[in-house]
XYZ file of C-alpha atoms in Angstrom:
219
model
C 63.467 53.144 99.821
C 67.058 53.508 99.884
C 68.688 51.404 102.742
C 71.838 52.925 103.045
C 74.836 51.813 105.619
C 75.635 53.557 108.701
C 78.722 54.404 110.403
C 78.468 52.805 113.945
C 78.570 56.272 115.764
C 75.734 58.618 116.244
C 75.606 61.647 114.419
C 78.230 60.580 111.860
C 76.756 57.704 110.983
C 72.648 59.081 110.532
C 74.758 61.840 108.441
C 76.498 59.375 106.363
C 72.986 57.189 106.164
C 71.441 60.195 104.457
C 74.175 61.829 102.530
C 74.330 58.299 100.659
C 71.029 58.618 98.999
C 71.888 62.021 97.898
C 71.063 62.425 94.131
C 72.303 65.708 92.767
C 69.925 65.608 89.960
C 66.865 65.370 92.252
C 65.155 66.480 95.366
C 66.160 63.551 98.558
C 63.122 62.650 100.469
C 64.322 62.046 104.309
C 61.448 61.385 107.067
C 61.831 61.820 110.845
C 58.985 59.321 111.963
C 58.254 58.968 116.084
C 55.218 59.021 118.452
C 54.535 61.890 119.659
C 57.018 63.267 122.314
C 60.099 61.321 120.987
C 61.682 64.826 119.559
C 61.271 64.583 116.245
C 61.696 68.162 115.722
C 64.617 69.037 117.359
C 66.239 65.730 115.591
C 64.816 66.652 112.106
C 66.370 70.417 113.035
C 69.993 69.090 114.189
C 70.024 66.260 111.240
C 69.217 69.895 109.070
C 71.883 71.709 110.255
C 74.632 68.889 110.254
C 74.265 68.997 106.590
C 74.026 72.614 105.696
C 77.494 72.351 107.330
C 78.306 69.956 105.177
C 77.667 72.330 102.412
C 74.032 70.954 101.366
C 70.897 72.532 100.126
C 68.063 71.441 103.080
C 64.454 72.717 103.343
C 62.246 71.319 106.103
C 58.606 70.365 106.247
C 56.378 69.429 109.437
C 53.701 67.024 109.150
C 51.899 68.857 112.097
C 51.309 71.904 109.100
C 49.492 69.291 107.641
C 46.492 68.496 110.047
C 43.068 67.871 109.189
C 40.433 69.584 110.366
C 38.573 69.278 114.057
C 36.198 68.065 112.105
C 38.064 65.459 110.509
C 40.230 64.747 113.983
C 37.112 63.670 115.593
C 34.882 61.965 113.194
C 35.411 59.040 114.858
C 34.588 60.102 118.451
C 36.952 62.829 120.378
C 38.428 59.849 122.458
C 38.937 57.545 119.634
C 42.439 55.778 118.865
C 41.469 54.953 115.557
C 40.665 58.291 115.153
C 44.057 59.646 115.840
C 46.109 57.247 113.777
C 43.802 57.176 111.040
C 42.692 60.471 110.877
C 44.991 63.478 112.868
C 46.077 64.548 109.146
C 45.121 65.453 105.358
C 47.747 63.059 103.834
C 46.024 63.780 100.413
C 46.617 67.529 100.435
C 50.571 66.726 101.751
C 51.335 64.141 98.804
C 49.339 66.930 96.639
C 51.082 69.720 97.606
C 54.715 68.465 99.095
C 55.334 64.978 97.980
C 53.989 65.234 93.992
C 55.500 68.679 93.382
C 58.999 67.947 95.370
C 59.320 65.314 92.816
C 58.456 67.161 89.436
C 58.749 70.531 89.581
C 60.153 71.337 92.735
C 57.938 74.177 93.995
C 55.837 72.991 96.960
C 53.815 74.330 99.715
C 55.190 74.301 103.591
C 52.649 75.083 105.367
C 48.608 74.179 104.486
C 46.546 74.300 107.675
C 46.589 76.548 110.842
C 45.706 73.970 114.256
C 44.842 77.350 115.955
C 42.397 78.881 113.047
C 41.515 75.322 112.459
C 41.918 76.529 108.866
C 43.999 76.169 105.886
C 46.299 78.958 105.492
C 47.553 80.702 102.200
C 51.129 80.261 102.932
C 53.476 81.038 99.559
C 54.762 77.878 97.689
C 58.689 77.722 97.983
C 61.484 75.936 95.133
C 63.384 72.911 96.026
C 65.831 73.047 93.415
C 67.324 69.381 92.338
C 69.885 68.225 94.688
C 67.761 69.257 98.049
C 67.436 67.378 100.595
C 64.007 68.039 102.166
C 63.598 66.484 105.789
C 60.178 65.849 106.695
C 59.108 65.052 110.405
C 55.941 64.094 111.626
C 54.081 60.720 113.181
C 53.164 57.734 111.260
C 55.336 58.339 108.356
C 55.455 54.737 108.046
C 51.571 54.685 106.991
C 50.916 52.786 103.407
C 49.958 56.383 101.979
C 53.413 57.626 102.538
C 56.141 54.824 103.293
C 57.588 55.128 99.472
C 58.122 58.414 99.447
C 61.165 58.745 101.628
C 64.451 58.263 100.057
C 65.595 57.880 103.275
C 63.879 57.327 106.753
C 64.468 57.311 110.709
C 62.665 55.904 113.253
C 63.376 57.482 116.480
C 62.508 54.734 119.463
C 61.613 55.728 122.451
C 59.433 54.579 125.488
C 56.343 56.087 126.452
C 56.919 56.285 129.562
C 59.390 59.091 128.798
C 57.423 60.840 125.973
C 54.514 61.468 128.084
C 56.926 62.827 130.619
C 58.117 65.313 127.958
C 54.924 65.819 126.764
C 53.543 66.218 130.545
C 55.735 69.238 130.552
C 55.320 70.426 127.126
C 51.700 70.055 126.549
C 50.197 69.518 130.643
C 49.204 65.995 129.759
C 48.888 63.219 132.482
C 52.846 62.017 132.926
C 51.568 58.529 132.936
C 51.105 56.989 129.463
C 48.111 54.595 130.953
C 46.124 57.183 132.176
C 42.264 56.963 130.881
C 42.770 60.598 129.387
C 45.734 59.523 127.371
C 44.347 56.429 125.683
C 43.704 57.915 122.360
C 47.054 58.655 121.746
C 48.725 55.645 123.479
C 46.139 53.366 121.843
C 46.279 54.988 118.600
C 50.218 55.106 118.595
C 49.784 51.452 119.157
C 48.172 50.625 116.581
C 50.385 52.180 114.192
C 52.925 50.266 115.561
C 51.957 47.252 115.118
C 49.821 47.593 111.843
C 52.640 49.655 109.908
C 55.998 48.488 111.913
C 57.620 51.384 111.489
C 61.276 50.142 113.117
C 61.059 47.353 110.654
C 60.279 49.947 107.522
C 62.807 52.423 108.387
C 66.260 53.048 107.051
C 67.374 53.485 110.352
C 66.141 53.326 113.858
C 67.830 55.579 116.293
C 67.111 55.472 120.319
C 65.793 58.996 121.077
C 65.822 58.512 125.215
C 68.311 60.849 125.558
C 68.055 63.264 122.963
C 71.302 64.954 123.425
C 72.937 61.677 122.591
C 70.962 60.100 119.832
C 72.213 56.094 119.569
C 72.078 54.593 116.470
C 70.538 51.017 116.637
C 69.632 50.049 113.321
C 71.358 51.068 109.952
């Protein structure tokens, strides 16, 4: 992993971070890693567009078009933490058909599985060409299975309390992150924490509280 320095302000520097481990003769790995709630989408998205400004080539993949099946999900119980960290998505069909391809051939697939058809989908395969940067958001990015692949990585920090606020409104979850019904996630979030420490793994570690002002903490 390539631990690049940052400028000390926002934006600029988390462009800079990434635009120094820019190969032209190969695709850049860059992951967006959070618990759920923390925005990694709408980061992954600006970070996106701040560099096709910039004049790069950037394709994005989501992690959440990568879930395993129901079946898979809740193997473990339907209320079980372990179950969500270990087993929310099909890591070996992502480094099959993103992370292996983006760094041989280029052509990979998007999109694999459909949450709603609890399905895989037959979505085309698109070309990275070398000299892409591909940002890739999703939770536990940080996991052994897929902390080597990024080029390039941020963390985005934020407390629960406020991502079960966003996600109270976004998904009609309790607002309060130690409610009984949320303790698969919270407990299952936690555990990635501490077993993978993914502030300590990441190139950078950005406080996501305030998502219109994204403050760079570690670079």
């Amino acid at each position: 992993m390539c631990l690049c320095g940052l400028s000390t302000g926002g934006w600029e520097g988390l462009v800079a971070g990434v635009v120094g481990c820019y190969t032209p003769d190969r695709v850049t790995l860059v992951g967006v890693d959070g618990v759920d709630g923390s925005g990694k989408t709408t980061f992954a998205d600006e970070l996106a567009r701040r560099l096709r400004e910039q004049g790069h080539q950037v394709e994005r993949v989501r992690l959440d078009d990568y879930l395993a099946p129901r079946a898979v999900r809740h193997a473990r119980g339907r209320h079980s933490p372990e179950g969500f960290y270990l087993d929310s998505y099909d890591l070996e069909a992502f480094r099959r058909e993103v992370l292996t391809p983006l760094r041989t051939d280029g052509w990979y697939r998007p999109v694999w599985f459909s949450l709603a058809d609890d399905a895989p989908v037959d979505e085309p395969r698109r070309y990275a060409a070398p000299g892409t940067l591909v940002i890739v958001d999703g939770m536990f990015l940080h996991r052994a299975e897929l902390r080597d692949a990024w080029d390039h990585s941020v963390f985005l920090d934020v407390p629960f309390a406020e991502t079960f606020r966003r996600m109270a409104i976004r998904d009609g979850c309790p607002a309060d992150p130690e409610d009984p019904r949320n303790a698969r996630y919270v407990e299952g979030q936690r555990l990635y924490l501490r077993t993978d420490e993914p502030t300590r793994r990441a190139s950078a570690v950005v406080d996501n509280t305030d998502p219109t002002q994204p403050v760079l903490i570690r670079g």
